[in-house]
Amino acid sequence: MMAFALIALIAGAASALMFASIVSGALISLVLFYLAPLPLMVAAIGWGPLCASVGGIAAAIGLGALFGLPYCIAFAVTVALPAWWLGHLVLLSRPVSAAAPASATEPPVEPELEWYPVGRLLLWIAGFTTLTTIAALLTLGTDAETITGMLKRGLMRILRSTDPQTSGETGQFVDALVRIAPAAATIVAMMTLTLNLWLSAKVTATSGRLRRPWPDLMTAELPPMTLVALCVALAFCFTGGLLAIVAQITTAALMMGYALTGFAVLHTLTLALKSRTFWLGSTYAVVVVFGWPVIAMIILGLADAVFGFRERFLRSRQPPPLPTP
């Protein structure tokens, strides 16, 4: 019990320090800030969700005592809650068949387990990303005009600090940045939260504490109703006001979910290529360097959701059935 509490407190302290490092203003603190959920996720997957909840509560109380209630709430919503719940879902399973022993003398066989699917984990990550981004924007104001005004003033302040002589073209550039800022923040949050979950699973798997088998990431797919939710969110993007901003954030999160499934589709469709490693490496390099080619992955993920490319490809690779006598 003492070891459990010590691990929880260490994980919570590490997450809190990484989260609070953003106060320093150093460039490295931005990386630490986005990796703040990692220690709590490792604790949740390796030692159970209770360990992450104890560490998260202790860290939130400590941040609240040192920096005030806003930091406490921000840490609890953006770091502790996603780490605890995603760690819980990673370990969630159910028996799919009651395996009975061949004879009464043999020991009972453990039932085969079905683990929580990766696609649904991606959907939860998109949900948490949407929640945290909306919460961050609501700290600037409660209506669209106030939020955009605060964002514009903040960006103009940054630009004036670097170049005091700003022109009208700079104002137009800032206006464009303000329009895409909510979606861009959502994309960054989606990618970093996904990276945190993957890294925490890798760490626990390397240490031998991962209690579920490593999933086949090429089979990851979002639930079918996600496409309906995406269409509804896209429709609300054209309404205007705060509702449109919320819809844009939701759309960006779901689009990135389909981009990640698009990479899974790409890994599946290139199984037959001899130069598969080169093509996959080149694709990842182009997406990381330029960014905008991720649109192709979004289209591929959406197309697979509608037409089932992976299922058709895998079915074509299976040997034909033997003829019946």
C-alpha positions as CSV (number, residue, x, y, z in Angstrom):
1,M,0.0,0.0,0.0
2,M,2.9,2.4,0.8
3,A,4.5,1.6,-2.6
4,F,1.2,2.3,-4.3
5,A,0.7,5.6,-2.6
6,L,4.3,6.6,-3.3
7,I,4.0,5.8,-7.1
8,A,0.7,7.8,-7.2
9,L,2.3,10.8,-5.5
10,I,5.4,10.7,-7.7
11,A,3.3,10.5,-10.9
12,G,1.1,13.4,-9.7
13,A,4.1,15.5,-8.7
14,A,5.8,14.9,-12.1
15,S,2.6,15.9,-14.0
16,A,2.1,19.0,-11.8
17,L,5.7,20.2,-12.3
18,M,5.4,19.6,-16.1
19,F,2.1,21.5,-16.2
20,A,3.3,24.4,-14.0
21,S,6.5,24.8,-16.1
22,I,4.6,26.8,-18.6
23,V,4.8,29.7,-16.1
24,S,8.5,30.0,-16.8
25,G,7.9,31.1,-20.4
26,A,10.8,28.9,-21.7
27,L,10.4,27.1,-25.0
28,I,11.1,23.7,-23.5
29,S,8.2,24.3,-21.0
30,L,5.8,24.1,-23.9
31,V,6.9,20.5,-24.6
32,L,6.7,19.6,-20.9
33,F,3.2,21.2,-20.7
34,Y,1.9,19.0,-23.5
35,L,3.5,15.9,-22.0
36,A,2.0,16.6,-18.5
37,P,-0.6,13.7,-18.7
38,L,2.2,11.2,-19.4
39,P,3.2,10.3,-15.8
40,L,-0.4,9.9,-14.7
41,M,-1.2,7.8,-17.8
42,V,1.7,5.5,-17.0
43,A,0.5,5.2,-13.4
44,A,-3.1,4.5,-14.6
45,I,-2.1,1.8,-17.1
46,G,0.7,0.2,-15.1
47,W,-0.8,0.4,-11.6
48,G,-4.5,1.0,-12.2
49,P,-6.8,4.0,-12.6
50,L,-7.0,4.4,-8.8
51,C,-3.3,5.2,-8.7
52,A,-3.8,7.9,-11.3
53,S,-6.8,9.4,-9.5
54,V,-4.9,9.6,-6.2
55,G,-1.9,11.3,-7.9
56,G,-4.1,13.6,-9.9
57,I,-6.1,14.8,-6.9
58,A,-2.9,15.4,-4.9
59,A,-1.4,17.3,-7.8
60,A,-4.5,19.4,-8.4
61,I,-4.6,20.3,-4.7
62,G,-0.9,21.2,-4.7
63,L,-1.3,23.4,-7.8
64,G,-4.3,25.1,-6.3
65,A,-2.5,25.9,-3.1
66,L,0.6,27.3,-4.9
67,F,-1.0,29.1,-7.9
68,G,-4.7,29.4,-7.1
69,L,-8.0,27.8,-8.0
70,P,-7.8,28.4,-11.8
71,Y,-4.7,26.3,-12.1
72,C,-6.2,23.6,-9.9
73,I,-9.3,23.4,-12.2
74,A,-7.3,23.6,-15.4
75,F,-5.0,20.7,-14.3
76,A,-7.9,18.6,-13.2
77,V,-9.9,19.0,-16.5
78,T,-7.0,19.0,-19.0
79,V,-4.6,16.5,-17.4
80,A,-5.9,14.4,-14.5
81,L,-9.3,13.6,-15.9
82,P,-8.2,12.4,-19.4
83,A,-5.3,10.4,-17.9
84,W,-7.5,8.6,-15.4
85,W,-10.3,7.9,-17.8
86,L,-8.2,6.8,-20.8
87,G,-6.1,4.6,-18.5
88,H,-9.3,3.0,-17.2
89,L,-10.5,2.4,-20.8
90,V,-7.2,0.8,-21.9
91,L,-7.6,-1.8,-19.2
92,L,-11.3,-2.4,-19.8
93,S,-12.2,-5.8,-21.1
94,R,-15.0,-8.4,-21.2
95,P,-15.1,-12.2,-21.8
96,V,-16.3,-13.2,-25.2
97,S,-16.6,-16.9,-24.6
98,A,-16.7,-19.1,-21.5
99,A,-14.0,-21.6,-22.2
100,A,-14.8,-24.9,-20.5
101,P,-12.1,-27.6,-19.8
102,A,-12.1,-30.6,-22.0
103,S,-12.6,-32.9,-19.0
104,A,-13.5,-32.6,-15.4
105,T,-10.0,-33.5,-14.3
106,E,-8.4,-30.5,-16.2
107,P,-8.1,-27.1,-14.6
108,P,-10.6,-24.4,-15.8
109,V,-9.5,-22.4,-18.8
110,E,-9.6,-18.6,-18.5
111,P,-12.1,-17.1,-20.9
112,E,-11.0,-15.2,-24.0
113,L,-11.1,-11.4,-23.4
114,E,-12.2,-8.7,-25.7
115,W,-10.3,-5.4,-24.9
116,Y,-11.6,-1.9,-25.4
117,P,-11.2,-1.1,-29.1
118,V,-8.6,1.4,-30.2
119,G,-11.1,3.3,-32.4
120,R,-13.3,4.1,-29.4
121,L,-10.2,5.3,-27.6
122,L,-9.6,7.7,-30.4
123,L,-13.2,8.9,-30.1
124,W,-12.7,9.6,-26.4
125,I,-9.5,11.4,-27.1
126,A,-11.4,13.6,-29.6
127,G,-14.0,14.3,-26.9
128,F,-11.5,15.3,-24.3
129,T,-9.7,17.5,-26.8
130,T,-12.9,19.2,-27.7
131,L,-13.8,19.7,-24.0
132,T,-10.4,21.2,-23.1
133,T,-10.2,23.5,-26.1
134,I,-13.6,24.9,-25.4
135,A,-12.8,25.3,-21.7
136,A,-9.6,27.2,-22.6
137,L,-11.5,29.5,-25.0
138,L,-14.3,30.2,-22.4
139,T,-11.6,31.6,-20.1
140,L,-11.2,34.4,-22.6
141,G,-15.0,35.2,-22.8
142,T,-18.5,33.8,-23.0
143,D,-19.3,35.0,-26.5
144,A,-17.7,34.8,-29.9
145,E,-16.9,38.5,-30.2
146,T,-15.1,38.6,-26.9
147,I,-13.1,35.4,-27.6
148,T,-12.0,36.6,-31.0
149,G,-11.2,40.1,-29.7
150,M,-9.0,38.6,-26.9
151,L,-7.2,36.3,-29.4
152,K,-6.6,39.2,-31.8
153,R,-5.2,41.5,-29.0
154,G,-3.0,38.7,-27.8
155,L,-1.6,37.9,-31.2
156,M,-1.1,41.6,-32.0
157,R,0.8,42.1,-28.7
158,I,3.1,39.2,-29.6
159,L,3.7,40.6,-33.1
160,R,4.3,44.2,-31.8
161,S,6.9,42.8,-29.3
162,T,8.9,41.3,-32.2
163,D,8.2,44.1,-34.8
164,P,6.9,47.4,-33.4
165,Q,6.1,48.7,-36.9
166,T,3.0,46.7,-37.8
167,S,1.0,47.5,-41.0
168,G,-2.5,46.8,-42.2
169,E,-1.4,43.6,-43.9
170,T,-0.3,42.4,-40.4
171,G,-3.8,43.0,-39.1
172,Q,-5.3,40.9,-42.0
173,F,-2.8,38.2,-41.2
174,V,-3.8,38.3,-37.5
175,D,-7.5,38.1,-38.5
176,A,-6.8,35.0,-40.5
177,L,-4.9,33.4,-37.6
178,V,-7.7,34.2,-35.2
179,R,-10.2,32.3,-37.5
180,I,-8.1,29.2,-37.6
181,A,-6.7,29.4,-34.0
182,P,-9.5,27.2,-32.3
183,A,-9.1,24.5,-34.9
184,A,-5.3,24.6,-34.8
185,A,-5.3,24.4,-31.0
186,T,-7.7,21.4,-31.3
187,I,-5.4,19.6,-33.7
188,V,-2.3,20.2,-31.5
189,A,-4.2,19.0,-28.4
190,M,-5.5,15.9,-30.3
191,M,-2.1,14.9,-31.5
192,T,-0.4,15.4,-28.1
193,L,-3.0,13.5,-26.1
194,T,-2.8,10.6,-28.6
195,L,1.0,10.7,-28.4
196,N,0.8,10.7,-24.5
197,L,-1.5,7.6,-24.5
198,W,0.8,5.8,-27.0
199,L,3.9,6.6,-25.1
200,S,2.4,5.6,-21.8
201,A,1.3,2.2,-23.2
202,K,4.8,1.7,-24.7
203,V,6.5,2.5,-21.4
204,T,4.2,0.1,-19.5
205,A,4.6,-2.6,-22.2
206,T,8.4,-2.3,-22.0
207,S,8.4,-2.6,-18.2
208,G,6.1,-5.6,-18.4
209,R,3.2,-4.0,-16.6
210,L,0.8,-3.7,-19.6
211,R,-2.0,-6.1,-18.7
212,R,-3.5,-6.2,-22.2
213,P,-1.9,-7.5,-25.4
214,W,-0.6,-4.8,-27.7
215,P,-3.4,-4.0,-30.1
216,D,-3.2,-4.2,-33.9
217,L,-3.3,-0.5,-34.7
218,M,-3.9,-1.2,-38.4
219,T,-7.5,-2.3,-37.5
220,A,-8.3,0.9,-35.7
221,E,-11.6,2.4,-36.9
222,L,-14.0,5.0,-35.5
223,P,-17.6,3.9,-34.6
224,P,-20.0,4.3,-37.6
225,M,-22.0,7.1,-35.9
226,T,-18.9,9.3,-35.8
227,L,-19.5,10.1,-39.5
228,V,-23.0,11.4,-38.6
229,A,-21.6,13.5,-35.8
230,L,-19.0,14.9,-38.1
231,C,-21.7,15.9,-40.7
232,V,-23.8,17.6,-38.0
233,A,-20.7,19.5,-36.6
234,L,-19.8,20.6,-40.2
235,A,-23.4,21.9,-40.7
236,F,-23.2,24.0,-37.4
237,C,-19.9,25.5,-38.5
238,F,-21.8,27.9,-40.8
239,T,-24.2,29.2,-38.2
240,G,-22.0,31.9,-36.6
241,G,-21.3,33.0,-33.1
242,L,-20.1,30.8,-30.2
243,L,-22.0,27.7,-31.6
244,A,-19.9,27.9,-34.8
245,I,-16.7,28.0,-32.8
246,V,-17.7,25.0,-30.8
247,A,-18.7,23.2,-34.1
248,Q,-15.3,24.1,-35.6
249,I,-13.5,22.6,-32.6
250,T,-15.6,19.5,-32.8
251,T,-15.0,19.1,-36.5
252,A,-11.3,19.5,-36.2
253,A,-11.1,16.9,-33.5
254,L,-13.2,14.3,-35.4
255,M,-11.2,15.1,-38.6
256,M,-8.0,14.3,-36.8
257,G,-9.5,11.1,-35.6
258,Y,-10.2,10.1,-39.2
259,A,-6.7,11.2,-40.2
260,L,-5.3,8.7,-37.6
261,T,-7.5,6.0,-39.0
262,G,-6.3,7.1,-42.5
263,F,-2.7,6.2,-41.4
264,A,-4.0,2.8,-40.3
265,V,-5.6,2.3,-43.7
266,L,-2.3,3.3,-45.4
267,H,-0.4,0.7,-43.3
268,T,-2.9,-1.9,-44.4
269,L,-3.0,-1.1,-48.1
270,T,0.8,-1.1,-48.4
271,L,1.2,-4.6,-46.9
272,A,1.9,-6.1,-50.4
273,L,4.5,-3.5,-51.4
274,K,8.2,-4.5,-51.3
275,S,9.2,-0.9,-50.7
276,R,6.6,-0.4,-47.9
277,T,9.0,1.0,-45.4
278,F,10.1,3.7,-47.9
279,W,6.6,4.8,-48.8
280,L,5.4,4.9,-45.2
281,G,8.5,6.8,-44.0
282,S,8.1,9.3,-46.9
283,T,4.5,9.8,-46.1
284,Y,5.2,10.5,-42.4
285,A,8.0,12.8,-43.3
286,V,5.9,14.8,-45.7
287,V,3.1,15.2,-43.2
288,V,5.4,16.2,-40.4
289,V,7.4,18.7,-42.5
290,F,4.5,20.4,-44.4
291,G,1.5,19.6,-42.3
292,W,-1.2,20.2,-44.9
293,P,-0.8,16.7,-46.6
294,V,-2.6,15.3,-43.5
295,I,-5.8,16.3,-45.5
296,A,-5.0,13.2,-47.7
297,M,-5.0,11.0,-44.6
298,I,-8.4,12.5,-43.6
299,I,-9.8,11.8,-47.0
300,L,-8.4,8.2,-46.8
301,G,-9.9,7.6,-43.4
302,L,-13.3,9.0,-44.5
303,A,-13.3,6.9,-47.7
304,D,-12.5,3.8,-45.7
305,A,-15.4,4.5,-43.3
306,V,-17.8,4.8,-46.3
307,F,-16.4,2.1,-48.7
308,G,-14.5,-0.3,-46.4
309,F,-11.2,-0.3,-48.3
310,R,-9.3,-2.3,-45.6
311,E,-12.0,-5.0,-45.4
312,R,-12.0,-5.4,-49.2
313,F,-8.2,-5.5,-49.4
314,L,-7.8,-8.1,-46.6
315,R,-10.5,-10.2,-48.2
316,S,-8.7,-10.2,-51.5
317,R,-5.5,-11.4,-49.8
318,Q,-7.2,-14.4,-48.2
319,P,-6.8,-17.7,-50.1
320,P,-9.9,-18.9,-51.9
321,P,-12.0,-21.6,-50.1
322,L,-11.3,-25.2,-50.9
323,P,-13.8,-26.8,-53.4
324,T,-16.4,-29.0,-51.7
325,P,-16.2,-32.7,-52.8
